[in-house]
Each structure stands twice: as C-alpha cells, then as structure tokens.
Coordinates of C-alpha atoms in Angstrom, one line a residue:
M11 CA 107.3 -85.4 69.8
A12 CA 103.9 -83.1 70.5
A13 CA 103.0 -82.1 73.6
T14 CA 100.5 -83.9 76.0
Q15 CA 98.8 -81.4 77.0
K16 CA 97.6 -77.6 76.5
R17 CA 99.4 -74.6 77.7
P18 CA 97.7 -72.1 79.4
E19 CA 100.1 -69.0 78.9
I20 CA 100.2 -69.6 75.7
I21 CA 96.1 -69.8 75.3
E22 CA 96.1 -66.9 77.6
L23 CA 98.7 -64.6 75.3
A24 CA 96.7 -65.8 72.2
R25 CA 93.2 -64.3 73.6
G26 CA 94.7 -61.0 73.1
L27 CA 96.0 -61.2 69.6
N28 CA 94.4 -60.1 66.1
G29 CA 92.1 -62.9 64.3
V30 CA 92.8 -65.9 66.4
P31 CA 90.8 -68.5 65.1
M32 CA 89.8 -69.5 69.3
C33 CA 88.7 -73.4 69.5
E34 CA 89.9 -76.7 71.0
E35 CA 92.1 -77.3 67.8
Y36 CA 93.7 -74.5 67.7
E37 CA 94.3 -74.3 71.6
C38 CA 96.1 -78.0 70.7
M39 CA 98.1 -76.6 67.3
I40 CA 99.4 -73.5 69.5
S41 CA 100.2 -75.5 72.1
G42 CA 102.4 -78.3 70.6
M43 CA 99.8 -81.0 70.4
M44 CA 98.2 -82.9 68.1
Y45 CA 95.6 -81.1 66.5
N46 CA 93.4 -81.3 63.3
P47 CA 93.9 -79.2 61.0
N48 CA 90.9 -79.4 58.3
I49 CA 88.1 -78.2 61.0
P50 CA 86.2 -75.4 59.2
K51 CA 87.5 -73.0 62.0
L52 CA 91.1 -73.4 61.0
L53 CA 90.3 -73.6 57.2
E54 CA 88.4 -70.3 57.7
A55 CA 91.0 -68.7 59.1
R56 CA 94.0 -69.5 56.7
H57 CA 91.4 -68.3 54.2
R58 CA 91.3 -65.1 56.0
C59 CA 94.8 -65.0 56.1
R60 CA 95.2 -65.6 52.2
G61 CA 93.1 -62.5 51.6
L62 CA 94.5 -60.4 53.8
T63 CA 98.1 -61.4 52.3
D64 CA 96.8 -60.7 49.0
D65 CA 96.0 -57.3 49.9
Y66 CA 99.4 -56.4 51.8
N67 CA 101.2 -58.0 48.9
N68 CA 99.2 -56.0 45.9
L69 CA 99.2 -52.7 47.3
D70 CA 99.7 -50.6 44.1
T71 CA 102.6 -48.6 44.5
K72 CA 101.7 -46.6 41.3
T73 CA 98.2 -45.3 43.4
V74 CA 100.0 -44.6 46.6
P75 CA 102.7 -42.1 47.3
Y76 CA 105.8 -43.0 48.5
D77 CA 105.5 -40.9 51.4
Q78 CA 102.4 -42.7 52.8
I79 CA 103.3 -46.6 51.9
A80 CA 104.9 -47.6 55.0
D81 CA 101.8 -46.1 56.7
K82 CA 99.5 -48.2 54.2
R83 CA 101.3 -51.1 54.7
M84 CA 101.1 -50.7 58.3
E85 CA 97.2 -50.6 58.2
R86 CA 96.9 -53.8 56.3
L87 CA 99.8 -55.7 58.3
R88 CA 97.7 -54.6 61.4
A89 CA 94.8 -56.5 59.8
L90 CA 97.1 -59.6 58.9
V91 CA 99.0 -60.5 62.3
G92 CA 98.5 -61.3 65.6
R93 CA 100.0 -58.0 66.8
V94 CA 103.0 -55.7 65.2
G95 CA 104.8 -52.8 66.6
D96 CA 105.4 -49.2 65.5
G97 CA 108.0 -48.5 62.7
T98 CA 107.6 -52.4 61.3
F99 CA 108.2 -52.8 57.9
I100 CA 107.5 -55.8 55.8
E101 CA 108.4 -55.7 52.0
P102 CA 106.3 -57.8 49.8
P103 CA 105.8 -60.8 49.1
F104 CA 105.0 -61.3 52.3
R105 CA 103.6 -65.3 52.9
P106 CA 102.5 -66.3 56.4
D107 CA 100.2 -69.3 56.9
Y108 CA 97.6 -68.1 59.9
G109 CA 99.2 -64.8 60.2
S110 CA 97.4 -64.3 64.0
N111 CA 100.3 -66.5 65.1
L112 CA 102.9 -63.3 64.5
I113 CA 103.8 -61.1 66.9
I114 CA 106.4 -59.0 65.5
G115 CA 108.3 -55.8 67.4
S116 CA 108.8 -52.7 66.6
D117 CA 111.5 -51.4 64.1
C118 CA 111.4 -54.7 62.9
F119 CA 112.4 -54.4 58.9
V120 CA 111.7 -58.1 57.0
N121 CA 113.4 -58.2 53.3
W122 CA 111.3 -59.2 50.3
N123 CA 109.5 -63.1 49.9
A124 CA 109.7 -63.4 53.6
R125 CA 107.8 -66.8 54.8
H126 CA 106.6 -67.7 58.4
Q127 CA 104.8 -71.4 58.8
S128 CA 104.4 -71.9 62.2
R129 CA 101.2 -73.3 64.0
R130 CA 102.8 -71.9 67.1
H131 CA 103.1 -68.4 68.0
R132 CA 106.4 -66.8 66.7
R133 CA 107.8 -63.5 67.8
P134 CA 110.1 -61.9 65.5
G135 CA 112.2 -58.8 67.3
A136 CA 109.2 -59.0 70.1
N137 CA 111.5 -58.2 72.8
R138 CA 114.0 -55.8 71.9
H139 CA 116.2 -56.1 74.8
E140 CA 116.5 -59.9 74.8
C141 CA 116.5 -60.7 71.1
Q142 CA 119.0 -63.3 70.4
H143 CA 118.9 -62.9 66.5
H144 CA 122.7 -63.0 64.2
H145 CA 121.0 -60.5 62.3
C146 CA 120.0 -58.1 64.9
R147 CA 121.7 -54.7 65.0
P148 CA 123.2 -53.2 67.8
R149 CA 120.5 -51.0 68.9
H150 CA 118.3 -54.5 69.0
Q151 CA 116.6 -53.6 65.7
C152 CA 115.4 -56.7 63.8
A153 CA 116.1 -57.1 60.5
F154 CA 115.8 -60.2 58.3
A155 CA 117.3 -60.6 54.9
P156 CA 116.0 -61.6 51.5
E157 CA 114.2 -65.1 50.8
V158 CA 113.7 -65.8 54.5
C159 CA 111.8 -69.0 55.6
R160 CA 111.0 -69.5 59.1
I161 CA 109.5 -72.9 59.6
R162 CA 108.6 -74.7 62.6
A163 CA 109.3 -78.3 62.3
S164 CA 107.3 -79.4 65.3
D165 CA 103.7 -78.7 64.1
F166 CA 101.7 -82.1 64.7
H167 CA 98.8 -82.7 62.7
R168 CA 96.1 -85.6 63.0
G169 CA 93.3 -86.6 60.8

C-alpha cells in the first residue's frame, strides 16, 4: 500500500545526494507515495542515468592500464550514484534505474551484472557496522554475487 504523506527525513537525505531530480513527484516517489514517473524531470533523470551508466559500463579497458581502472571507474561511479564510499568497486555491467537513489558504503564490492531498481533510496553497505546482509564479510565489507537484482516491489506509479 502506498504511503499517504511525504517523509521529510528521506527528502532531506535526498537533498545531499548527487544528481537528484528534486521536484514534487520525486519527493512523492522516494516517500513511497503514488507518483507520476512520466513527468519531464523524472524522464530526464532516467535518461541522464542511462548515459552515465553507459559511460561506466563501456570504459575501454584496452586503453586504461589495470592499475588505473579502479580510479577511473570510481570517478564515473561518483557521477552516476547518489553517494559512494572509498574502496568500492562495481564490476560492469551495472544497471541502476535512477542512480541518484543509491548510497553505497565504503569497501563494497558488487560483481558483474548487478541491477538496482528502486524508486526509494537503497543503501548497500552504507552503514558497515549495522550491515545485515548475509553475504557481508566479518569485517563488514559488503559484497554482492554476480547477477544480483535488487528490486523494490513497493514502488507506486500513477498516471
């Protein structure tokens, strides 16, 4: 069931993230309320995410030395997602739907073909000391296996 009111704490969190398409419908979306995904601001945000995702996934490893690949990927990842901690590496292909809704903690490893589809904020490895993922290592370094899809079923569209 969709929420009936906005969540100010979530909206405030979004204001500090990279690439957020802040508008009325976005606030409804991240609060879990009914929203229209087809307004220009949200269409533009998904379009932006597709372009940045392609840049990330298509980094030419034949022209970038192996010892620089992590830095190059991190540079592109920081442009793509809401926030990412140091030491994180995502093997391409990586497919988020908005990108700006992802907060990824430090020292997180995501293996190839990951898909993150959520209209609300996702925080893999964002708080390493409280990480509840069954796949986290004893030092709270978050790791995802290949082909992982994180899809939130409680996204509500109207329109």
